């Protein structure tokens, strides 16, 4: 039985390093490491290409000497400010019916914008602590919410930054 070819396409610049854990998990679960690709190759202006190969999609990055047909594409750890540049690549994956994890502009937006995340959790019955999303609140609005939450809370930016800028108040 052949092992699946899994492409882990990630941006190597964020300090989170989650892509390292995901690569280890892929190898642990499949017995083979993923093909690791810098996502910037497939962003607007990048030199990566996706071409039809029979009924499949072949990914090519000539300067990295990568030329392969993935069974699965994991598009992960893409900073919010770089996501728009990967929209055409996401459409290419969808058009070619590539099995993917972590793709879809709507899914990224929902995961990034906390008000949408909270609404989706509520819709789907996912338990969570009381959460209030404020965008540019007045001092009085912020103080009112702080009091309503019991004067002990965690704060973070409305648009996700991978856990950066989260602090206890």
mmCIF file of C-alpha atoms in Angstrom, residues 26-88:
data_model
loop_
_atom_site.group_PDB
_atom_site.id
_atom_site.type_symbol
_atom_site.label_atom_id
_atom_site.label_comp_id
_atom_site.label_asym_id
_atom_site.label_seq_id
_atom_site.Cartn_x
_atom_site.Cartn_y
_atom_site.Cartn_z
ATOM 1 C CA UNK A 26 1.406 14.059 9.448
ATOM 2 C CA UNK A 27 4.513 11.886 9.593
ATOM 3 C CA UNK A 28 3.341 10.108 12.735
ATOM 4 C CA UNK A 29 -0.071 9.348 11.226
ATOM 5 C CA UNK A 30 1.007 8.450 7.688
ATOM 6 C CA UNK A 31 4.534 7.138 8.118
ATOM 7 C CA UNK A 32 5.933 9.683 5.696
ATOM 8 C CA UNK A 33 6.749 13.377 6.062
ATOM 9 C CA UNK A 34 4.677 15.938 4.168
ATOM 10 C CA UNK A 35 6.025 17.803 1.174
ATOM 11 C CA UNK A 36 6.665 21.200 2.734
ATOM 12 C CA UNK A 37 6.086 24.240 0.562
ATOM 13 C CA UNK A 38 6.367 27.952 1.311
ATOM 14 C CA UNK A 39 2.865 29.325 0.682
ATOM 15 C CA UNK A 40 4.266 32.539 -0.758
ATOM 16 C CA UNK A 41 5.097 30.602 -3.938
ATOM 17 C CA UNK A 42 1.338 30.253 -4.578
ATOM 18 C CA UNK A 43 0.376 33.781 -3.526
ATOM 19 C CA UNK A 44 -0.260 36.599 -5.970
ATOM 20 C CA UNK A 45 3.025 37.223 -7.790
ATOM 21 C CA UNK A 46 4.536 33.915 -6.653
ATOM 22 C CA UNK A 47 6.203 31.503 -9.071
ATOM 23 C CA UNK A 48 4.406 28.353 -7.973
ATOM 24 C CA UNK A 49 2.049 26.761 -10.475
ATOM 25 C CA UNK A 50 -0.787 24.313 -10.384
ATOM 26 C CA UNK A 51 -1.420 22.389 -13.606
ATOM 27 C CA UNK A 52 -3.871 19.639 -14.496
ATOM 28 C CA UNK A 53 -2.233 16.224 -14.696
ATOM 29 C CA UNK A 54 -4.848 13.771 -15.917
ATOM 30 C CA UNK A 55 -7.635 14.111 -13.383
ATOM 31 C CA UNK A 56 -5.369 15.532 -10.664
ATOM 32 C CA UNK A 57 -3.584 18.766 -9.840
ATOM 33 C CA UNK A 58 0.209 18.885 -10.105
ATOM 34 C CA UNK A 59 1.979 21.515 -8.010
ATOM 35 C CA UNK A 60 5.244 22.936 -9.274
ATOM 36 C CA UNK A 61 7.745 25.314 -7.726
ATOM 37 C CA UNK A 62 10.673 25.333 -10.171
ATOM 38 C CA UNK A 63 13.145 27.264 -7.996
ATOM 39 C CA UNK A 64 12.635 24.732 -5.185
ATOM 40 C CA UNK A 65 12.738 21.793 -7.635
ATOM 41 C CA UNK A 66 9.296 20.724 -6.453
ATOM 42 C CA UNK A 67 7.010 18.917 -8.886
ATOM 43 C CA UNK A 68 4.423 16.591 -7.342
ATOM 44 C CA UNK A 69 0.782 15.540 -7.282
ATOM 45 C CA UNK A 70 -0.582 15.782 -3.724
ATOM 46 C CA UNK A 71 -3.298 13.508 -2.377
ATOM 47 C CA UNK A 72 -4.120 16.109 0.286
ATOM 48 C CA UNK A 73 -3.203 19.773 0.719
ATOM 49 C CA UNK A 74 -2.912 21.319 4.187
ATOM 50 C CA UNK A 75 -2.829 25.099 3.834
ATOM 51 C CA UNK A 76 -1.915 26.312 7.286
ATOM 52 C CA UNK A 77 -0.421 29.097 9.390
ATOM 53 C CA UNK A 78 -1.137 31.870 6.932
ATOM 54 C CA UNK A 79 -1.064 35.307 8.599
ATOM 55 C CA UNK A 80 -4.277 37.315 8.117
ATOM 56 C CA UNK A 81 -2.534 39.994 6.047
ATOM 57 C CA UNK A 82 -1.348 37.375 3.526
ATOM 58 C CA UNK A 83 -4.574 35.401 3.107
ATOM 59 C CA UNK A 84 -6.104 37.506 0.354
ATOM 60 C CA UNK A 85 -3.078 36.806 -1.857
ATOM 61 C CA UNK A 86 -3.856 33.071 -1.669
ATOM 62 C CA UNK A 87 -7.503 33.362 -2.789
ATOM 63 C CA UNK A 88 -6.735 32.378 -6.404
#
